[in-house]
Coordinates of C-alpha atoms in Angstrom, one line a residue:
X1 CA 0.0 0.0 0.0
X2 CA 1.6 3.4 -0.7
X3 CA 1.6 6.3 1.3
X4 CA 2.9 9.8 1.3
X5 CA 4.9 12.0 3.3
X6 CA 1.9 14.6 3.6
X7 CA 0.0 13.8 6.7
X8 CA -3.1 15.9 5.6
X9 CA -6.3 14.2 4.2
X10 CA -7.7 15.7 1.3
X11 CA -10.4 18.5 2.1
X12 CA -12.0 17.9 -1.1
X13 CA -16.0 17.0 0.9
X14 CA -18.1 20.1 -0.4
X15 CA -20.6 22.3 1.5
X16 CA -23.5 20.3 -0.4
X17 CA -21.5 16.8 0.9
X18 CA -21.9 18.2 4.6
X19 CA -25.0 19.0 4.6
X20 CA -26.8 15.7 3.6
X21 CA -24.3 13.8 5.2
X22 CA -25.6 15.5 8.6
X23 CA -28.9 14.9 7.3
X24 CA -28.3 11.2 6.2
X25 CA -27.4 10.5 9.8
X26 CA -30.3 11.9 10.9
X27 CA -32.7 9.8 8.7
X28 CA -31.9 5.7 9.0
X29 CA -33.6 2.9 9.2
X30 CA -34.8 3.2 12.4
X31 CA -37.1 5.5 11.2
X32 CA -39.2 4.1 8.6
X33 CA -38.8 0.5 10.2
X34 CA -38.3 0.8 14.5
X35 CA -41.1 4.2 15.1
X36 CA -43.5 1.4 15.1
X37 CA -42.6 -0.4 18.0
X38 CA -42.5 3.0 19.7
X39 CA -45.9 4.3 18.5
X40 CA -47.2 1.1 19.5
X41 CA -46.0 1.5 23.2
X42 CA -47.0 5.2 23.6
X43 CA -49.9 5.9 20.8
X44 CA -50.1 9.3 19.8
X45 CA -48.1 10.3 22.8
X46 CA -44.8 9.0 20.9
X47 CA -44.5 12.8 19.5
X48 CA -43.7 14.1 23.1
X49 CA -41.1 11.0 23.1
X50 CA -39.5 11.7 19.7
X51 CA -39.4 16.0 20.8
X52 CA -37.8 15.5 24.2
X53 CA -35.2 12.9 22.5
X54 CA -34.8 15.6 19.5
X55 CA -34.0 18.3 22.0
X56 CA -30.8 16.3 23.4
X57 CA -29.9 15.8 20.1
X58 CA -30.3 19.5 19.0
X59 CA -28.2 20.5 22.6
X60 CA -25.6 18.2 21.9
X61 CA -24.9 19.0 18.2
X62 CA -25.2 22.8 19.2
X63 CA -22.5 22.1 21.5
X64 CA -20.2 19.5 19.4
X65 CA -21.1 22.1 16.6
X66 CA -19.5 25.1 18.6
X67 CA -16.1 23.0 19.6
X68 CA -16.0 21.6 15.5
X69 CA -16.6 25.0 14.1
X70 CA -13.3 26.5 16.4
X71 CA -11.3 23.7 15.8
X72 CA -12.4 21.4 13.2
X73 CA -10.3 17.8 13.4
X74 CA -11.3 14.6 11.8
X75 CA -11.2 13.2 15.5
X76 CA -14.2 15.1 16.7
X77 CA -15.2 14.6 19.9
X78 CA -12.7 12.3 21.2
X79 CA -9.9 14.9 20.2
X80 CA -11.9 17.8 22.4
X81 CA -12.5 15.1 25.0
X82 CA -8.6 14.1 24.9
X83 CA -7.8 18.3 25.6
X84 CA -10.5 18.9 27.6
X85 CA -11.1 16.2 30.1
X86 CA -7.7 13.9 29.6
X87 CA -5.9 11.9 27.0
X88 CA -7.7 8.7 28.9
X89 CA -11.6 10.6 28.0
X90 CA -10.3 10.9 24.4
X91 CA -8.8 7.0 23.9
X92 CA -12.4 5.3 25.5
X93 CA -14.9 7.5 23.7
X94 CA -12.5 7.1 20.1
X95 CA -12.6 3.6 20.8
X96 CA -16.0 2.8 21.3
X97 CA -17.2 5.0 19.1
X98 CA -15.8 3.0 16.5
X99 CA -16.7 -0.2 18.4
X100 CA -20.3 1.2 17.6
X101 CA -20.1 1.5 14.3
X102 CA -18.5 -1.5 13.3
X103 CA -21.0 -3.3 15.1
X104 CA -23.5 -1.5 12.9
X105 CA -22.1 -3.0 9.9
X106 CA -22.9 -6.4 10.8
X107 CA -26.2 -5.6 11.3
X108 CA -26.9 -3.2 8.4
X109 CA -25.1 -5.6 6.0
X110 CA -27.2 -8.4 6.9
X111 CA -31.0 -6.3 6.7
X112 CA -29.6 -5.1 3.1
X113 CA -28.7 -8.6 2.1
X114 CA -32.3 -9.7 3.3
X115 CA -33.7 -7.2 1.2
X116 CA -31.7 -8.3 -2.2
X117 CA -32.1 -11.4 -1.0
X118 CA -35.9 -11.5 -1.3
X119 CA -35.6 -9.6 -4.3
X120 CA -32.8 -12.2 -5.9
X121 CA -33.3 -15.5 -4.1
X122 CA -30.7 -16.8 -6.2
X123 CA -27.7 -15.6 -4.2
X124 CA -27.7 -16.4 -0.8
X125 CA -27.9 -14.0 1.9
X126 CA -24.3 -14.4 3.1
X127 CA -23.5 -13.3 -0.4
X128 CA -25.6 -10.6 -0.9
X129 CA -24.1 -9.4 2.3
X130 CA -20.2 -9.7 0.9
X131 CA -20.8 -7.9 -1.8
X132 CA -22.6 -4.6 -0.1
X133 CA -19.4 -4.6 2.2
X134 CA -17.5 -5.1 -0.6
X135 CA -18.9 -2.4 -2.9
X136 CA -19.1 0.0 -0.4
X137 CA -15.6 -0.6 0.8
X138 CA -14.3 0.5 -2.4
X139 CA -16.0 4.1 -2.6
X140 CA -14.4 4.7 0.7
X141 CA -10.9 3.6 -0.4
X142 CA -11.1 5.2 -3.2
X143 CA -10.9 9.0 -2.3
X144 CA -12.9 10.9 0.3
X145 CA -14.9 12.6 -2.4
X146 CA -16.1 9.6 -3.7
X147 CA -17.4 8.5 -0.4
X148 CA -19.3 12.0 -0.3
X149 CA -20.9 11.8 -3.5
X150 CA -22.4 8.2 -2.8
X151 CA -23.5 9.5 0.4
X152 CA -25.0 12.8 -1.2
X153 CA -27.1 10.6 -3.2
X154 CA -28.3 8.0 -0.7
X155 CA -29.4 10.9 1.7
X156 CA -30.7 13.0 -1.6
X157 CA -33.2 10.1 -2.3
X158 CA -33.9 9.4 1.7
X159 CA -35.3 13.2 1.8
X160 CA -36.8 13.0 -1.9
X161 CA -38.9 9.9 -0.2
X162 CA -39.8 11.6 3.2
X163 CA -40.7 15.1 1.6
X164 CA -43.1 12.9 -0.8
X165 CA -44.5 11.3 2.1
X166 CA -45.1 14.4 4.3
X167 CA -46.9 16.2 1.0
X168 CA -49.2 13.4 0.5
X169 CA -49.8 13.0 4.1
X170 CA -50.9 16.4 4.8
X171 CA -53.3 16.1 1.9
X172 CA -55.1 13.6 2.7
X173 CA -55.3 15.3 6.3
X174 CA -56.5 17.9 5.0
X175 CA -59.3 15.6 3.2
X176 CA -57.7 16.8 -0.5
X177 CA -56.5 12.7 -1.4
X178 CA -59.1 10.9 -3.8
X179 CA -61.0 8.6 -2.0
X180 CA -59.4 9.3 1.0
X181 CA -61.6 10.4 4.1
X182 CA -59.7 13.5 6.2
X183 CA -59.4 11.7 9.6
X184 CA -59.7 14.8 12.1
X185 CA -58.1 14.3 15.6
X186 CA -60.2 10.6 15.9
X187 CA -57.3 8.8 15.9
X188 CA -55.0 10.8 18.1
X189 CA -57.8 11.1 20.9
X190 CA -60.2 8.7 20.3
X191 CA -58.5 5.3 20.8
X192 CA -57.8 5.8 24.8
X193 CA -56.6 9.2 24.4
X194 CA -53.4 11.3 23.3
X195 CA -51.2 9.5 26.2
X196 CA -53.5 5.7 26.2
X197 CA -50.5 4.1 28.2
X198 CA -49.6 6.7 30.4
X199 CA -46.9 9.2 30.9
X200 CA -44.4 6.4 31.8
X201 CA -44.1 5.0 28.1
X202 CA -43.4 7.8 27.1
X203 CA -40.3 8.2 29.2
X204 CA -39.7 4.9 28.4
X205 CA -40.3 5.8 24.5
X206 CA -37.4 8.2 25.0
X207 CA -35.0 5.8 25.6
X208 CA -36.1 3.4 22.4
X209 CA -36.2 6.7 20.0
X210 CA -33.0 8.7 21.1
X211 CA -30.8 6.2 19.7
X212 CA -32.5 6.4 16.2
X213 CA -30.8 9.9 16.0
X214 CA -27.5 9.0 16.6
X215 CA -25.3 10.2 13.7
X216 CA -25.8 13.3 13.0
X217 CA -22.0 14.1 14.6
X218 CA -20.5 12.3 11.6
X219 CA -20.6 15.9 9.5
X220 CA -18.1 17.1 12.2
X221 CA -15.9 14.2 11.9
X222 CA -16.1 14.6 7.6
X223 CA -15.5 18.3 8.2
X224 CA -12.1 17.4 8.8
X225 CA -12.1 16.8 4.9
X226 CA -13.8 19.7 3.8
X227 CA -12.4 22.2 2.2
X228 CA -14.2 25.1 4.2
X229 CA -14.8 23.2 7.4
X230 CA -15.9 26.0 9.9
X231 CA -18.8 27.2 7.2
X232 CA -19.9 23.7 6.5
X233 CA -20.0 22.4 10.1
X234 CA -22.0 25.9 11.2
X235 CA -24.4 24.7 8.2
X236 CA -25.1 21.2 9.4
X237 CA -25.3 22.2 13.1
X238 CA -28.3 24.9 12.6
X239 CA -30.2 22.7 10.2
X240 CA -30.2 19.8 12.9
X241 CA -33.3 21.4 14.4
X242 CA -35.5 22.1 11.5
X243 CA -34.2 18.2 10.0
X244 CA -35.6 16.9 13.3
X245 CA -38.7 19.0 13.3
X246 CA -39.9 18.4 9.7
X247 CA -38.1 14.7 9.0
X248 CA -39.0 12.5 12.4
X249 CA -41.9 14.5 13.9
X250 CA -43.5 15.3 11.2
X251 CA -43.5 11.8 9.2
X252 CA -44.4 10.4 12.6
X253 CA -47.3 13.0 13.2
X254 CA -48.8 11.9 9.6
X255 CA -48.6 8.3 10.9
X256 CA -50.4 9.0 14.2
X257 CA -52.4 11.4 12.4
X258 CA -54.1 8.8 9.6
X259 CA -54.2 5.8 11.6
X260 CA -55.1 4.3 15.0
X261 CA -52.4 3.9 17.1
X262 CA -53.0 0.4 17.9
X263 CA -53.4 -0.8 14.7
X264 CA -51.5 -4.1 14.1
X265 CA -50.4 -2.5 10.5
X266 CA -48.9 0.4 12.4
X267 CA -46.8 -1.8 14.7
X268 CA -45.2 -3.8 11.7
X269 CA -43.8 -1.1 10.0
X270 CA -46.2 2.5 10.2
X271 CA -44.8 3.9 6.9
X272 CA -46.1 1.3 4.7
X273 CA -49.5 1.0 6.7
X274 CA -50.1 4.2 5.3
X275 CA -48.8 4.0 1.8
X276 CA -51.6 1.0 2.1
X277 CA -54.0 3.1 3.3
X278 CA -54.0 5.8 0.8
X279 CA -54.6 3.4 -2.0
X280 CA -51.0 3.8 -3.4
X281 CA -50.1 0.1 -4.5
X282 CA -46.9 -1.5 -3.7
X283 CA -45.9 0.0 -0.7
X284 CA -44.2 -2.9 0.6
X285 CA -41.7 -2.4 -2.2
X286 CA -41.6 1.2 -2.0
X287 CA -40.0 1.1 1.7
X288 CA -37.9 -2.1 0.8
X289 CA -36.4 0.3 -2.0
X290 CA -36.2 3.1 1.2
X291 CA -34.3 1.0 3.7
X292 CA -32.1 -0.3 1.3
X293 CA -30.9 2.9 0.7
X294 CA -30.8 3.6 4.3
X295 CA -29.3 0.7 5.3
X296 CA -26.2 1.3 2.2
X297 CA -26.2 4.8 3.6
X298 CA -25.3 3.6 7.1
X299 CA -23.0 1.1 5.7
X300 CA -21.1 3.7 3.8
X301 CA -21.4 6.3 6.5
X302 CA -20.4 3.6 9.2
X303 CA -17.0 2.4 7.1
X304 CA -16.1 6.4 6.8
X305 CA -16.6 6.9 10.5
X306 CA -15.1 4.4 11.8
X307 CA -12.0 4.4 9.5
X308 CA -11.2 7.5 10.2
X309 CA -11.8 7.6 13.9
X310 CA -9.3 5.2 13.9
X311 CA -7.0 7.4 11.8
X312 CA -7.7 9.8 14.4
X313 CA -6.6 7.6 17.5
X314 CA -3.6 6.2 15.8
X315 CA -2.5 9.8 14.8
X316 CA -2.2 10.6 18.3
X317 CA -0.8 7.6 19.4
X318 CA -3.7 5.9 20.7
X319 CA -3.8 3.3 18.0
X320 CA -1.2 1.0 16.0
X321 CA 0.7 3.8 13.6
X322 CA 0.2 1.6 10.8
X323 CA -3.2 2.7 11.0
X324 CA -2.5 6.2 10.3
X325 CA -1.0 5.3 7.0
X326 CA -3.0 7.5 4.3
X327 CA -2.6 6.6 0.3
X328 CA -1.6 8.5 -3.1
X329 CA -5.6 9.9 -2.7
X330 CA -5.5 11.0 0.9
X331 CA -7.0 8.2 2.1
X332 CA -5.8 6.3 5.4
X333 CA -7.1 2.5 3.8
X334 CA -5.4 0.5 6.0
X335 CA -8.0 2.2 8.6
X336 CA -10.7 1.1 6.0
X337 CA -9.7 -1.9 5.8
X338 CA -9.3 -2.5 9.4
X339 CA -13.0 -1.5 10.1
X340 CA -14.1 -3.9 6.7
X341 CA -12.0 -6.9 7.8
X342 CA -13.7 -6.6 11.7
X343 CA -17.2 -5.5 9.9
X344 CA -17.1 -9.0 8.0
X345 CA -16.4 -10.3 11.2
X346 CA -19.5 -9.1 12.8
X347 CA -21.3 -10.2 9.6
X348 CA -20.4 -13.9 10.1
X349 CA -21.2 -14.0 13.4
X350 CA -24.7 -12.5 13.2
X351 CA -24.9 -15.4 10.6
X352 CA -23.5 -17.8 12.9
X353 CA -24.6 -17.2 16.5
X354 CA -27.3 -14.5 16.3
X355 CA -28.2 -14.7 19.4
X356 CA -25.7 -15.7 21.6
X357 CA -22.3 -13.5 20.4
X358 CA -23.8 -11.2 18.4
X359 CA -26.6 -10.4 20.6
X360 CA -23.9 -10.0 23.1
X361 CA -21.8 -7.5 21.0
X362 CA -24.7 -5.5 19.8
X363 CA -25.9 -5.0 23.8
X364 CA -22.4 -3.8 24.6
X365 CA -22.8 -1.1 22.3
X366 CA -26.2 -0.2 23.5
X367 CA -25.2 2.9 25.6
X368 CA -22.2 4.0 23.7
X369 CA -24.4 6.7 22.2
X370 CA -25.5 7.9 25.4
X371 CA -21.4 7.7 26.7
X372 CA -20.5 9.6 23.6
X373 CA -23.3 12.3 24.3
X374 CA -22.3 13.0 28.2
X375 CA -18.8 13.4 26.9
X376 CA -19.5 15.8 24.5
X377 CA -21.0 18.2 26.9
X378 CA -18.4 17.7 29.6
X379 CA -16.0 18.7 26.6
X380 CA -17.8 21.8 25.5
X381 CA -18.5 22.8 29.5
X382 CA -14.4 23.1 29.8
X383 CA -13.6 23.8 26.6
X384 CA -16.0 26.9 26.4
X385 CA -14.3 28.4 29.3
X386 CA -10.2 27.7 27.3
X387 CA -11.9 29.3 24.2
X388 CA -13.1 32.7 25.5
X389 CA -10.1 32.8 28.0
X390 CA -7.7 32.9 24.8
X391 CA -10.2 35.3 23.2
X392 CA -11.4 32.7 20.3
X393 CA -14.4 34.7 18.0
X394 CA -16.6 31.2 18.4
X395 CA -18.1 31.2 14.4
X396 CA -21.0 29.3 16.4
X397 CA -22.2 29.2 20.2
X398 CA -24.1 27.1 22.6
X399 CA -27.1 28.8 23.9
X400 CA -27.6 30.3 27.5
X401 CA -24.4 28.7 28.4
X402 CA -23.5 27.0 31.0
X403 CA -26.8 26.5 31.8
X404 CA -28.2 24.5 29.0
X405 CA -25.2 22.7 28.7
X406 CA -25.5 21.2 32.5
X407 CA -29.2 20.4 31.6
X408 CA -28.1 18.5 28.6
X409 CA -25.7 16.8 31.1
X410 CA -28.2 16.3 33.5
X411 CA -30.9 15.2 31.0
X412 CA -28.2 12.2 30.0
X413 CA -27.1 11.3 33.5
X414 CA -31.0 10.7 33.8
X415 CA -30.9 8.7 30.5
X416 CA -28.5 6.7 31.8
X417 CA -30.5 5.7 35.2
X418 CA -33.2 5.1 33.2
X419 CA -32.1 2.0 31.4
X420 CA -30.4 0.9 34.3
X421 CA -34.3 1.2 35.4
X422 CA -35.9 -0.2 32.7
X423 CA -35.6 -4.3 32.2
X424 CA -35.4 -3.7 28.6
X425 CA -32.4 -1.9 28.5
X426 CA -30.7 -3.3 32.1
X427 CA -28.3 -5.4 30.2
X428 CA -27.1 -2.9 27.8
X429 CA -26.5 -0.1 30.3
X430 CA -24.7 -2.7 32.2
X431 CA -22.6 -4.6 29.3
X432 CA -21.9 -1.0 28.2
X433 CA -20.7 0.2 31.5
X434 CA -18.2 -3.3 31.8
X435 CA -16.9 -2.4 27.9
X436 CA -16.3 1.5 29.1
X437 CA -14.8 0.4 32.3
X438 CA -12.0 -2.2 30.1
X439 CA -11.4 0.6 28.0
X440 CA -11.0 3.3 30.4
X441 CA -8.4 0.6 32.4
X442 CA -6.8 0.6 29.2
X443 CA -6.9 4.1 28.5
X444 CA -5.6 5.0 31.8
X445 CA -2.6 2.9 31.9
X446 CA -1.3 3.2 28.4
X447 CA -1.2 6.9 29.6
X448 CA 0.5 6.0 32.4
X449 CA 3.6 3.9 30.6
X450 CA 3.4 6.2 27.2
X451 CA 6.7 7.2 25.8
X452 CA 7.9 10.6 26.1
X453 CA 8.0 10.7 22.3
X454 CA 4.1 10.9 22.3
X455 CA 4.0 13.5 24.7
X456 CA 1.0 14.5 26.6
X457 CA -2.1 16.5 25.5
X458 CA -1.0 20.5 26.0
X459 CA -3.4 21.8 29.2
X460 CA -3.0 25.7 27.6
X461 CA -5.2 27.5 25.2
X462 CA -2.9 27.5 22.4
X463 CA -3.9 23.5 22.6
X464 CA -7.3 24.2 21.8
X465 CA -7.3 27.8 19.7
X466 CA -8.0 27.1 16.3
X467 CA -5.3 27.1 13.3
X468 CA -5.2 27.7 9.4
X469 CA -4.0 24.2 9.4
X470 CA -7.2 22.3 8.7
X471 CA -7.5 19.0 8.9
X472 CA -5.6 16.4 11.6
X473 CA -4.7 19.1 14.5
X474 CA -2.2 18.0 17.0
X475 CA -0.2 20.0 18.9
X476 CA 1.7 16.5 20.3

């Protein structure tokens, strides 16, 4: 594999890339296929859910938006955390960040080989499966922009879809669909009311739904590619509220909205129930067309992310060097590669022992997103206070800081108790924890024994202030 002496990656991701990459992480799977298991637990009460889980979201992307936009690195979050909180913060949030996603490729590879599977019966799953990883493998070894351009088009046709589905929604609500009887408020009051379960599912919603919007922090992660990162990320950040607004709540409004919330349709997957009821005919083909997109969205997204997390953590010594390798293109493949060969991995053993291993590996990731979250806004709470010391002109700011930054904080913590709470979620708040904890033992002692020649994270502003140097920004 060759390799040149520049350490850069190339910033060649455009504004356009950024934004529907932030948006693509936004809109997955888990929206068209897993809101019906939470709109069957709350019924029409599953908008306060998705709103209250948006708003975290919206608080922790202001705040990760503020730290990318004065010092954008292709490390993100675990680069602030490594400044901000200690090099041992930076190491376990890197690494199970990346943990997380390469879990995700086992089990997005194997729901888009089911799909092209039932379409192609003639090649077996398993190889339906290889040849996603493999395809999308290649667009992220080739260059960056390549990546960026499949991605621009998986998330272009993920919001062509959902804007299609909110106008014909809202038409027949409004009673203006052939055929198509405008429903009223019957069906979000008249099936045991707006909250039939009670106001405990719909804290317990929260915790189902707020996962479903973890990725939008992969646009500050690309930014490091970008060739004008601190517009781009500023972009991306202040669109995360209206993308939440219009794209989950909504989609999911028009479901509650047109059909009874207990309706056994609904539960299955809510998004075809209604392309049913309208009269439109194959919906069931229509979504399969929509998740496989998603689900080769996520794959592509997940390789990128994880590659390059790992890029990150070698780059600062926190990783094998070979790792931070980066080809002819500006590519670091060996990092690709890395996350492919382990993704495969996952594959066979979803394929293998579904649920025994994998089931086990996919619970250990469970609260990573909730980890990553906290982390964030202890980074921003410290880092905030660095920035304005060593008069930094923020490009973007948290609101009513520090006060909505320890609510966010507080809001998580409380996130956190709650699946320790909830059976449901017991075991992956607690398979979670036991990862973090090995990690952070890890973490702690490799800082401990580190060579002088990797040096330690710098504690003064000039660590943190932001540089012309765009891209891979370490001061070690």
């Amino acid at each position: 594999m060759s390799g040149v002496t520049d350490p850069q990656l190339q910033h060649t991701l455009k504004k356009r890339h950024l934004s529907m990459i932030a948006i693509a992480g936004v809109i997955g799977a888990g929206l068209f296929v897993g809101s019906g298991a939470a709109i069957q637990e709350t019924g029409p009460g599953v908008l306060v859910s998705y709103a209250a889980a948006g708003l975290v979201v919206v608080l922790v992307m202001r705040m990760l938006g503020e730290m990318a936009a004065a010092h954008p690195e292709t490390g993100s979050f675990s680069a602030y955390a490594d400044r901000a909180i200690g090099r041992w913060a930076g190491f376990t949030v890197g690494w199970l960040y990346a943990w997380f996603w390469i879990i995700v490729l086992g089990i997005e590879a194997t729901a888009g080989a089911v799909i092209m599977n039932r379409w192609i019966p003639g090649v077996p799953q398993w190889g339906w499966a290889l040849i996603l990883m493999v395809v999308l493998t290649l667009t992220n070894i080739v260059s960056v922009k390549s990546f960026g351009e499949f991605e621009f088009w998986f998330a272009s046709f993920k919001v062509a879809a959902i804007v299609i589905f909110l106008v014909v929604g809202v038409l027949a609500i409004c009673g203006a669909m052939p055929g198509v009887d405008a429903p009223g408020l019957t069906n979000l009051t008249g099936h045991g009311g707006f909250f039939p379960n009670g106001g405990g599912a719909v804290f317990a919603t929260i915790l189902v739904v707020v996962f479903s919007f973890f990725g939008a922090e992969i646009a500050t992660i690309a930014a490091g590619e970008s060739a004008n990162p601190t517009a781009a990320v500023s972009s991306a950040v202040k669109s995360v509220v209206w993308r939440i607004l219009v794209f989950y709540i909504g989609s999911i409004a028009i479901v509650v909205t047109l059909l009874p919330w207990d309706d056994a349709s609904v539960a299955l997957s809510p998004y075809v129930a209604v392309i049913d009821n309208l009269g439109i005919p194959a919906a069931g083909n229509i979504m399969d067309v929509i998740v496989l997109t998603s689900v080769l969205s996520c794959l592509n997204s997940g390789l990128y992310t994880a590659s390059r997390m790992l890029f990150s953590l070698s780059r600062r010594g926190d990783a094998p060097a070979s790792l931070s390798s980066i080809s002819a293109s500006g590519v670091p493949r060996r990092a690709v590669l890395i996350s492919t060969i382990v993704g495969f991995v996952t594959v066979g053993l979803n394929y293998l022992y579904p649920d025994t291993v994998f089931l086990f590996l996919v619970n250990s990731s469970g609260a990573i997103v909730l980890f990553v979250w906290l982390v964030i806004s202890v980074s921003q709470l410290r880092m905030r206070r660095r920035l304005e010391a060593s008069g930094t002109r923020l490009e973007l700011k948290m609101w009513l800081f520090p006060y909505l930054t320890w609510l966010t904080i507080v809001a998580i913590v409380g996130l956190c108790i709650g699946m320790v709470v909830l059976p449901g979620t017991r075991s992956q708040m607690f398979l979670s924890l036991g990862l973090a904890a090995g990690v952070i033992a890890v973490g702690v002692y490799l800082n401990r024994h580190r060579s002088p020649a990797h040096g330690a994270p710098a504690d003064d502003e000039s660590s943190i202030a932001p540089t012309e140097t765009v891209g891979i920004i370490d001061p070690r």
